[in-house]
Coordinates of C-alpha atoms and ligand atoms in Angstrom, one line a residue:
M5 CA 0.0 0.0 0.0
P6 CA 1.5 3.3 -1.0
F7 CA 0.0 5.3 1.9
H8 CA -0.5 4.5 5.5
T9 CA -2.7 6.1 8.2
P10 CA -0.4 7.4 10.9
D11 CA -1.2 6.4 14.5
L12 CA -2.4 9.2 16.8
P13 CA 0.5 10.8 18.6
Y14 CA -1.4 10.4 21.9
S15 CA -4.0 8.2 23.4
Y16 CA -7.7 8.3 22.1
D17 CA -8.8 9.9 25.4
A18 CA -5.9 12.4 25.6
L19 CA -7.8 15.4 24.3
A20 CA -10.9 14.9 26.6
P21 CA -12.9 16.7 27.7
Y22 CA -12.5 19.0 24.8
I23 CA -12.6 16.2 22.2
D24 CA -14.1 13.0 23.5
E25 CA -12.6 9.5 23.2
E26 CA -15.4 8.1 21.1
T27 CA -15.1 10.9 18.6
M28 CA -11.3 10.3 18.3
R29 CA -11.8 6.6 17.8
L30 CA -14.3 7.0 15.1
H31 CA -12.5 9.9 13.5
H32 CA -9.1 8.2 13.3
D33 CA -10.0 4.6 13.0
K34 CA -13.0 4.9 10.6
H35 CA -12.9 8.3 8.8
H36 CA -9.1 8.8 8.5
V37 CA -8.5 5.1 7.7
G38 CA -11.3 5.3 5.1
Y39 CA -9.7 8.2 3.3
T40 CA -6.4 6.4 3.2
T41 CA -7.9 3.2 2.0
K42 CA -9.7 4.9 -0.9
L43 CA -6.7 7.0 -1.8
N44 CA -4.7 3.8 -2.1
A45 CA -7.4 2.1 -4.2
A46 CA -7.2 5.1 -6.6
V47 CA -3.4 5.3 -7.1
E48 CA -2.2 1.8 -6.5
G49 CA -0.7 0.4 -9.7
T50 CA -0.3 3.8 -11.3
E51 CA 2.8 5.9 -11.6
Y52 CA 1.4 8.2 -9.0
E53 CA 1.6 5.7 -6.1
S54 CA 5.2 6.8 -5.5
W55 CA 4.4 10.5 -5.4
S56 CA 4.3 12.2 -2.0
I57 CA 0.8 13.2 -0.9
E58 CA 1.9 16.9 -0.9
N59 CA 3.0 16.7 -4.6
L60 CA -0.2 14.9 -5.5
L61 CA -2.3 17.6 -4.0
K62 CA -0.1 20.5 -5.3
G63 CA -0.3 18.9 -8.8
L64 CA -4.0 18.1 -8.8
E65 CA -4.6 19.8 -12.1
S66 CA -1.8 17.8 -13.8
L67 CA -3.2 14.4 -12.8
P68 CA -5.3 12.3 -15.2
E69 CA -8.9 13.4 -15.1
D70 CA -10.1 10.1 -13.5
L71 CA -7.7 10.5 -10.6
R72 CA -8.4 14.2 -9.8
T73 CA -11.5 13.7 -7.8
P74 CA -10.5 10.7 -5.7
V75 CA -7.1 12.3 -5.0
R76 CA -8.7 15.7 -4.1
N77 CA -11.3 14.0 -1.8
H78 CA -9.5 10.9 -0.3
G79 CA -6.0 12.2 -0.7
G80 CA -7.1 15.5 0.9
G81 CA -8.8 13.6 3.7
H82 CA -5.7 11.4 4.3
Y83 CA -3.4 14.4 4.4
N84 CA -5.7 16.8 6.3
H85 CA -6.2 14.4 9.2
G86 CA -2.5 13.5 9.5
L87 CA -1.9 17.3 9.9
F88 CA -4.8 17.7 12.2
W89 CA -3.7 15.1 14.8
G90 CA -0.3 16.8 15.1
M91 CA -1.8 20.2 15.4
M92 CA -3.4 19.1 18.7
A93 CA -1.9 17.8 21.9
P94 CA -3.0 17.2 25.5
E95 CA -2.1 19.9 28.0
A96 CA -1.6 22.3 25.2
G97 CA -3.3 25.5 24.1
G98 CA -2.5 28.9 25.6
E99 CA -0.9 31.8 23.8
P100 CA 2.0 31.1 21.4
S101 CA 5.4 32.8 22.0
G102 CA 8.2 33.1 19.4
A103 CA 8.0 34.2 15.8
V104 CA 4.5 32.8 15.1
G105 CA 3.1 34.5 18.2
T106 CA 4.5 37.8 17.1
A107 CA 3.3 37.3 13.5
L108 CA -0.2 36.4 14.8
R109 CA -0.4 39.6 16.9
E110 CA 0.9 41.8 14.1
T111 CA -1.4 40.3 11.5
F112 CA -4.6 40.2 13.5
G113 CA -4.0 43.0 16.0
G114 CA -3.7 40.7 19.0
F115 CA -4.1 37.0 20.0
E116 CA -7.7 37.4 21.1
E117 CA -8.5 39.1 17.7
F118 CA -6.8 36.2 15.9
K119 CA -9.0 33.7 17.8
A120 CA -12.1 35.6 17.0
A121 CA -11.2 35.8 13.3
F122 CA -10.3 32.0 13.2
K123 CA -13.7 31.3 14.9
T124 CA -15.5 33.4 12.3
T125 CA -13.8 31.5 9.5
A126 CA -14.5 28.1 11.1
T127 CA -18.2 28.8 11.8
G128 CA -18.7 30.6 8.5
R129 CA -17.8 27.5 6.4
F130 CA -21.1 26.3 5.1
G131 CA -21.4 22.6 5.3
S132 CA -18.4 20.4 5.6
G133 CA -14.8 21.6 5.4
W134 CA -11.9 23.1 7.2
A135 CA -10.6 26.4 8.5
W136 CA -6.9 27.1 8.2
L137 CA -4.2 29.5 9.2
V138 CA -1.9 29.6 6.3
V139 CA 1.4 31.1 5.2
N140 CA 0.9 33.1 2.1
G141 CA 4.3 34.5 1.0
P142 CA 7.3 35.2 3.3
G143 CA 6.1 35.2 6.9
R144 CA 2.6 36.4 5.8
L145 CA -0.3 34.8 7.7
Q146 CA -3.8 34.5 6.4
L147 CA -7.1 32.7 7.3
V148 CA -8.9 30.7 4.7
S149 CA -11.5 28.0 4.7
T150 CA -11.8 25.1 2.3
P151 CA -14.8 22.9 1.4
N152 CA -14.9 19.1 1.8
Q153 CA -11.3 17.8 2.1
D154 CA -9.6 20.4 0.0
N155 CA -6.2 21.5 1.4
P156 CA -4.7 25.0 0.9
I157 CA -1.5 23.6 -0.7
T158 CA -3.5 23.0 -3.9
E159 CA -3.8 26.8 -4.0
G160 CA -0.2 27.4 -3.2
L161 CA -0.7 28.2 0.4
T162 CA 1.0 26.4 3.4
P163 CA -1.3 25.4 6.3
V164 CA 0.2 25.8 9.8
L165 CA -3.0 25.3 11.8
G166 CA -6.3 23.7 10.8
I167 CA -9.6 22.7 12.3
D168 CA -11.9 20.1 10.9
V169 CA -15.4 21.4 10.9
W170 CA -17.1 18.4 9.5
E171 CA -19.9 17.3 11.9
H172 CA -18.1 14.0 12.5
A173 CA -15.4 16.0 14.2
Y174 CA -17.6 17.4 17.0
Y175 CA -21.2 16.2 16.9
L176 CA -21.1 13.6 19.7
T177 CA -20.0 16.1 22.3
Y178 CA -21.2 19.4 20.9
R179 CA -24.2 18.4 18.7
N180 CA -24.9 21.4 16.5
R181 CA -22.8 23.8 18.5
R182 CA -19.8 24.3 16.2
A183 CA -18.9 27.6 17.8
E184 CA -18.4 25.9 21.2
Y185 CA -16.2 23.2 19.6
V186 CA -14.0 25.9 18.0
D187 CA -13.7 27.7 21.4
N188 CA -12.6 24.5 23.0
F189 CA -10.2 23.6 20.2
F190 CA -8.0 26.4 21.5
N191 CA -7.4 24.3 24.6
V192 CA -5.7 21.6 22.6
V193 CA -3.8 23.6 19.9
N194 CA -0.2 22.3 19.7
W195 CA 1.6 25.6 19.2
D196 CA 4.9 23.8 18.9
T197 CA 3.7 22.1 15.7
V198 CA 2.4 25.4 14.4
A199 CA 5.7 27.1 15.1
H200 CA 7.6 24.3 13.4
L201 CA 5.3 24.5 10.3
Y202 CA 5.6 28.3 10.2
E203 CA 9.4 28.2 10.4
R204 CA 9.5 25.6 7.6
A205 CA 7.2 27.7 5.4
R206 CA 8.9 31.0 5.6
Ligands
MN308 MN1 -12.6 14.6 9.8

C-alpha cells in the first residue's frame, strides 16, 4: 500500500474533555483510515503511487482526469487528518510565543483578535470543510476555509493550523454547537507544531 494512516501521537482519550474519546476513535479509525484506503485504491498500480501526498495535492490539475476527484477527496482527507492530529496535543493551548506568536499579533491586532477571526472563519464555512491559518508569502499569515477535504496547498498556500469542521469532528459532544467546539479547540492547539510548520514555510 502506497499510503498509511499514521497512529495518533497520543491516546484516544488524551484530548478529553475538549474532544471525547469516542469521537477520536471513530474519527481516526474509521474516517481517516477510510480516506487512506480509498486513496490507495485510486493510485495503486499507477505511476502516482510513488508520489508524495503533498505533490499529488499540489499537482492536482496535472493528474489524469479520473484521478483528480479521488485524490482531491480521499488524498485530501488522508493528508488533512494527518496534519490535524499533530496540530493538537493534551495539556496544550494557551498563547504562542516566538515568531509565530509575534506574527499572529501583528497580522490580526492581538491574540484574542486572531482567535475571534479564526472562529468566524470556522463557523462561517457552510457545510463540511476546514478552516486554516496559512502562510501566504514570506512570513505572511492569512485565514482561509476550504470545502470538503480540500487542502490549501492546492492553491499554493502552506497550512500551519487547521480545524476540521465536518460534523463527524464534533457532533457527539457538541451536537450542532460548532462555535463551542471551536472555542474549546484552542485548549488543545499544539503551538509547537504550528511554530515548526511556520518556520519551515517562511
Ligand atoms: Mn474529519
